[in-house]
Every structure is written in C-alpha cells, then in structure tokens.
C-alpha cells in the first residue's frame, strides 16, 4: 500500500485558477531577458520585427493551454487576442509564421536554453524553500512519438525507438518513442533533473547519470534516492554512496536460488538456530541486529544461553560497505525504509501531471534534441507555477 505524501505545492490548485488569470501570474515569476539575449539571429532572415521574448513566452504558455503543435500555437495566437497580448506580442502587428516559430524553437534547442532556464528555476525554488532535494525519487515514463516507425534492427541514439515494459499488473506494454527519466524532489513533487532517451534504453543504466545530475542541482542536501526494482544494480548503489546518499531500492532477486550464508535475502543476519535477527538501529555505517529471542520475537528452545551469556542476547553488526546492494541504511524492510520507499510515488504523480495536465506525451517534433526541449518546457511550467503560487500567497499575506 502506498501512502500519499503531503506536498508543499499542489499543481491541482494551480489548475483551478481561471485560464485568463494564470498566464499573467505565471510570467510575473519569470525573467526571460538573459535567455533572450542568447537568441541572436545568425542571419538576416527569420523573425525580423517579432519579439523573441514573446515567442519564448508562447512556447512556455503552450503546455498550460494544451497546445502541442506549432500549427495550433500559430492558430491560437491568430484568433485569441488576449492570449497574444499576454504572451507579449503587439496587437498592431501580425504574428510570426509557423516557419519562424520552428526556427526559434530550433534555436532554443541548439543553444540549450530550455535546460538552462530549468536549472535556474530549480535553484530559485530551492532559495524560496519550495524544494530542498534531501529526498529524491527517480523513475521513467514512456512518451509516444509521431515519427516514422523503424524496425528494431535500426535502433538509434538520436531518434525514437521501440520500447517495452511490464505495468503494475504484469501486462506487457509496447510503444514507439522515447523515455523521460525524471528525478523528483519528494517534498514538493517537482522535477530537479531529467534525461530523455530512446525508448529501448534500460532504466537502471540511466540511474547513475540522473543521480549525478540531481546531486549537482541540489548540492550538499542529497541524502536519499528512491527507485523501483528496475534500478536494482550495483552501480546505482555505488553511485548513490559516492554522492553521500543512500539508495532505497527493493531487491530484485532475479534467479537467486539461495541467499548468502548466514543471511536472509534482504540482508538480515540469521542466528545459529536459523532465526532472523531483529534490526536494532544503526551505528554510523553499521547495522545492529539483536537476538530474536531476547527481543521477544521468537521462542528459542535454548533461550539466550545458546549464543550469549548476557540476558541482552547476542548482537551482530553488519557494515553496509561490505555489500552496498545487499545492506541498506536504514535496514531494508524496516519501518523507516518502507516510509522512505513510499515517497517514490511522488515521481509517478509528477510524471502524471506532465503527461495528463500538460503536453509531455503529445510530442510532435522529430529527433531526441527537439524532444528534450519539449519535455524541458513542460517541466519548466511545473517549476514556474510553484514559484507563482508561492509569490501570490506571499503577496496576500502582506496585504
């Protein structure tokens, strides 16, 4: 059973605000001028006379208005004067053509401006106390692509591919497109790092890169990272440990026939009578386990005398560094471990908002570079709306 986590920012509350009022609040939180300066034209052709800031605003407003194609964005700017004005276009001029919008989108992609804006907003959210990055959840989600389908033999690192996975009911799901690998702050359910890959890429293989990216976004606070069993690979535990964090991942026993001698599968030591010892806390890098008879968990026919002369019973300590995958702080299966793992649902809810409330899963651009820009623009909306809500609440308190 999953426990719903209380969050600091509710995107659902943001969606209740009238559409005509959302955009002004949204854009008040964003200073796009530094990014617009990097959008200088490389040739005399293109968007002469059109504000690059207004075009960038339109790209950011599109996910909130469920606009997923440049054609639909052009139509909305053409028919909705309020939307055009709120994006920053002059009403006494025409609007940029679809080809102009396409060129600017390519420019944003080539210069990595969406990723830069995303990183700056993560930092601003940290400064405002909206997220802290102590607890991070990682998972991937499938994204369909409207590209020409290719056989599996022609897998590419730059374009959409075929992918498959099993859902929570054991059903196999197949799709053509990409995967969005997301690291989410569990306190706020906001994204702090992401990667986009072709659909066939294994989740566990992206774990180290995503953890390193998340740790750079929230330096000095990264403590726990929650992932599902698909990430149960030694390299993910080692990366988390090297970053000063603990990976909270359920063991995927695969074809393991027997656990290591003297231990159960989850790393719990067994006493000389074969009973699982009782987890009794930690001592720095060591897990402490106590005699199950002395702890009142089993009725051993030999009592505590079999293993110890003390009424406290035998105590065994296990250094997690002996096997980072098998041993965990807190101990895997303990109440604290389960509580931490329950926070993993925050990344599922974040993925749901990106795909159901915004346009992440309505991808109409070709190639992984443009697809990544599309995903970043959606993630930026979540961060900017959190800032907008925080600043709106602060202004009401002052008033």
PDB file of N, CA, C and O in Angstrom, residues 140-144 152 155 161-167 171-179 198-203:
ATOM      1  N   UNK A 140      11.133   6.390 -14.744  1.00  0.00           N
ATOM      2  CA  UNK A 140      10.982   6.780 -16.147  1.00  0.00           C
ATOM      3  C   UNK A 140       9.533   6.639 -16.557  1.00  0.00           C
ATOM      4  O   UNK A 140       8.743   5.941 -15.898  1.00  0.00           O
ATOM      5  N   UNK A 141       9.172   7.292 -17.649  1.00  0.00           N
ATOM      6  CA  UNK A 141       7.836   7.161 -18.205  1.00  0.00           C
ATOM      7  C   UNK A 141       7.923   7.140 -19.722  1.00  0.00           C
ATOM      8  O   UNK A 141       8.817   7.749 -20.314  1.00  0.00           O
ATOM      9  N   UNK A 142       7.013   6.418 -20.331  1.00  0.00           N
ATOM     10  CA  UNK A 142       7.003   6.280 -21.789  1.00  0.00           C
ATOM     11  C   UNK A 142       6.388   7.505 -22.434  1.00  0.00           C
ATOM     12  O   UNK A 142       5.414   8.072 -21.931  1.00  0.00           O
ATOM     13  N   UNK A 143       6.957   7.926 -23.554  1.00  0.00           N
ATOM     14  CA  UNK A 143       6.430   9.043 -24.335  1.00  0.00           C
ATOM     15  C   UNK A 143       6.319   8.596 -25.795  1.00  0.00           C
ATOM     16  O   UNK A 143       7.306   8.169 -26.391  1.00  0.00           O
ATOM     17  N   UNK A 144       5.124   8.681 -26.336  1.00  0.00           N
ATOM     18  CA  UNK A 144       4.913   8.300 -27.732  1.00  0.00           C
ATOM     19  C   UNK A 144       5.462   9.367 -28.673  1.00  0.00           C
ATOM     20  O   UNK A 144       5.458  10.560 -28.350  1.00  0.00           O
ATOM     21  N   UNK A 152      13.217  -2.771 -35.282  1.00  0.00           N
ATOM     22  CA  UNK A 152      14.087  -2.803 -34.107  1.00  0.00           C
ATOM     23  C   UNK A 152      15.556  -2.920 -34.482  1.00  0.00           C
ATOM     24  O   UNK A 152      16.432  -2.540 -33.705  1.00  0.00           O
ATOM     25  N   UNK A 155      17.961   0.488 -34.447  1.00  0.00           N
ATOM     26  CA  UNK A 155      17.909   1.308 -33.242  1.00  0.00           C
ATOM     27  C   UNK A 155      18.865   2.484 -33.351  1.00  0.00           C
ATOM     28  O   UNK A 155      19.959   2.362 -33.897  1.00  0.00           O
ATOM     29  N   UNK A 161      12.607   4.959 -30.793  1.00  0.00           N
ATOM     30  CA  UNK A 161      12.766   3.525 -30.996  1.00  0.00           C
ATOM     31  C   UNK A 161      11.603   2.798 -30.317  1.00  0.00           C
ATOM     32  O   UNK A 161      10.788   3.408 -29.621  1.00  0.00           O
ATOM     33  N   UNK A 162      11.563   1.504 -30.506  1.00  0.00           N
ATOM     34  CA  UNK A 162      10.564   0.682 -29.835  1.00  0.00           C
ATOM     35  C   UNK A 162      11.014   0.395 -28.404  1.00  0.00           C
ATOM     36  O   UNK A 162      12.178   0.121 -28.144  1.00  0.00           O
ATOM     37  N   UNK A 163      10.069   0.455 -27.487  1.00  0.00           N
ATOM     38  CA  UNK A 163      10.346   0.135 -26.096  1.00  0.00           C
ATOM     39  C   UNK A 163       9.241  -0.738 -25.526  1.00  0.00           C
ATOM     40  O   UNK A 163       8.121  -0.759 -26.041  1.00  0.00           O
ATOM     41  N   UNK A 164       9.540  -1.462 -24.474  1.00  0.00           N
ATOM     42  CA  UNK A 164       8.535  -2.305 -23.824  1.00  0.00           C
ATOM     43  C   UNK A 164       8.835  -2.414 -22.343  1.00  0.00           C
ATOM     44  O   UNK A 164       9.994  -2.312 -21.917  1.00  0.00           O
ATOM     45  N   UNK A 165       7.795  -2.608 -21.560  1.00  0.00           N
ATOM     46  CA  UNK A 165       7.939  -2.811 -20.122  1.00  0.00           C
ATOM     47  C   UNK A 165       6.666  -3.453 -19.607  1.00  0.00           C
ATOM     48  O   UNK A 165       5.659  -3.556 -20.326  1.00  0.00           O
ATOM     49  N   UNK A 166       6.693  -3.901 -18.360  1.00  0.00           N
ATOM     50  CA  UNK A 166       5.527  -4.500 -17.734  1.00  0.00           C
ATOM     51  C   UNK A 166       4.915  -3.500 -16.760  1.00  0.00           C
ATOM     52  O   UNK A 166       5.626  -2.838 -16.004  1.00  0.00           O
ATOM     53  N   UNK A 167       3.574  -3.381 -16.801  1.00  0.00           N
ATOM     54  CA  UNK A 167       2.910  -2.468 -15.871  1.00  0.00           C
ATOM     55  C   UNK A 167       2.755  -3.145 -14.517  1.00  0.00           C
ATOM     56  O   UNK A 167       3.216  -4.267 -14.293  1.00  0.00           O
ATOM     57  N   UNK A 171       1.158  -6.742 -17.181  1.00  0.00           N
ATOM     58  CA  UNK A 171       0.867  -6.695 -18.610  1.00  0.00           C
ATOM     59  C   UNK A 171       2.021  -6.019 -19.359  1.00  0.00           C
ATOM     60  O   UNK A 171       2.554  -5.007 -18.903  1.00  0.00           O
ATOM     61  N   UNK A 172       2.389  -6.563 -20.483  1.00  0.00           N
ATOM     62  CA  UNK A 172       3.479  -6.004 -21.271  1.00  0.00           C
ATOM     63  C   UNK A 172       2.961  -4.855 -22.136  1.00  0.00           C
ATOM     64  O   UNK A 172       1.995  -4.995 -22.864  1.00  0.00           O
ATOM     65  N   UNK A 173       3.629  -3.712 -22.022  1.00  0.00           N
ATOM     66  CA  UNK A 173       3.256  -2.517 -22.781  1.00  0.00           C
ATOM     67  C   UNK A 173       4.366  -2.222 -23.784  1.00  0.00           C
ATOM     68  O   UNK A 173       5.546  -2.208 -23.429  1.00  0.00           O
ATOM     69  N   UNK A 174       3.995  -1.998 -25.028  1.00  0.00           N
ATOM     70  CA  UNK A 174       4.955  -1.678 -26.079  1.00  0.00           C
ATOM     71  C   UNK A 174       4.601  -0.335 -26.694  1.00  0.00           C
ATOM     72  O   UNK A 174       3.421  -0.045 -26.911  1.00  0.00           O
ATOM     73  N   UNK A 175       5.601   0.485 -26.968  1.00  0.00           N
ATOM     74  CA  UNK A 175       5.340   1.781 -27.585  1.00  0.00           C
ATOM     75  C   UNK A 175       6.522   2.177 -28.463  1.00  0.00           C
ATOM     76  O   UNK A 175       7.620   1.650 -28.333  1.00  0.00           O
ATOM     77  N   UNK A 176       6.281   3.136 -29.338  1.00  0.00           N
ATOM     78  CA  UNK A 176       7.329   3.689 -30.189  1.00  0.00           C
ATOM     79  C   UNK A 176       7.547   5.132 -29.793  1.00  0.00           C
ATOM     80  O   UNK A 176       6.621   5.947 -29.833  1.00  0.00           O
ATOM     81  N   UNK A 177       8.754   5.449 -29.374  1.00  0.00           N
ATOM     82  CA  UNK A 177       9.005   6.826 -28.947  1.00  0.00           C
ATOM     83  C   UNK A 177      10.227   6.936 -28.073  1.00  0.00           C
ATOM     84  O   UNK A 177      11.301   6.432 -28.413  1.00  0.00           O
ATOM     85  N   UNK A 178      10.041   7.566 -26.912  1.00  0.00           N
ATOM     86  CA  UNK A 178      11.151   7.880 -26.029  1.00  0.00           C
ATOM     87  C   UNK A 178      10.818   7.500 -24.588  1.00  0.00           C
ATOM     88  O   UNK A 178       9.693   7.100 -24.276  1.00  0.00           O
ATOM     89  N   UNK A 179      11.794   7.653 -23.725  1.00  0.00           N
ATOM     90  CA  UNK A 179      11.602   7.578 -22.284  1.00  0.00           C
ATOM     91  C   UNK A 179      12.045   8.891 -21.661  1.00  0.00           C
ATOM     92  O   UNK A 179      13.091   9.429 -22.032  1.00  0.00           O
ATOM     93  N   UNK A 198      16.004   7.280 -26.185  1.00  0.00           N
ATOM     94  CA  UNK A 198      15.149   6.395 -26.975  1.00  0.00           C
ATOM     95  C   UNK A 198      14.478   5.365 -26.072  1.00  0.00           C
ATOM     96  O   UNK A 198      14.990   5.036 -24.995  1.00  0.00           O
ATOM     97  N   UNK A 199      13.345   4.839 -26.498  1.00  0.00           N
ATOM     98  CA  UNK A 199      12.511   4.002 -25.635  1.00  0.00           C
ATOM     99  C   UNK A 199      13.183   2.717 -25.186  1.00  0.00           C
ATOM    100  O   UNK A 199      12.823   2.162 -24.140  1.00  0.00           O
ATOM    101  N   UNK A 200      14.152   2.216 -25.945  1.00  0.00           N
ATOM    102  CA  UNK A 200      14.732   0.909 -25.612  1.00  0.00           C
ATOM    103  C   UNK A 200      15.775   0.971 -24.499  1.00  0.00           C
ATOM    104  O   UNK A 200      16.206  -0.068 -24.004  1.00  0.00           O
ATOM    105  N   UNK A 201      16.181   2.148 -24.071  1.00  0.00           N
ATOM    106  CA  UNK A 201      17.235   2.279 -23.066  1.00  0.00           C
ATOM    107  C   UNK A 201      16.733   1.781 -21.706  1.00  0.00           C
ATOM    108  O   UNK A 201      15.631   2.125 -21.261  1.00  0.00           O
ATOM    109  N   UNK A 202      17.542   0.964 -21.042  1.00  0.00           N
ATOM    110  CA  UNK A 202      17.181   0.397 -19.749  1.00  0.00           C
ATOM    111  C   UNK A 202      17.175   1.461 -18.656  1.00  0.00           C
ATOM    112  O   UNK A 202      18.082   2.295 -18.581  1.00  0.00           O
ATOM    113  N   UNK A 203      16.166   1.413 -17.788  1.00  0.00           N
ATOM    114  CA  UNK A 203      16.058   2.399 -16.712  1.00  0.00           C
ATOM    115  C   UNK A 203      17.292   2.412 -15.826  1.00  0.00           C
ATOM    116  O   UNK A 203      17.842   3.475 -15.496  1.00  0.00           O
TER     117      UNK A 203
END
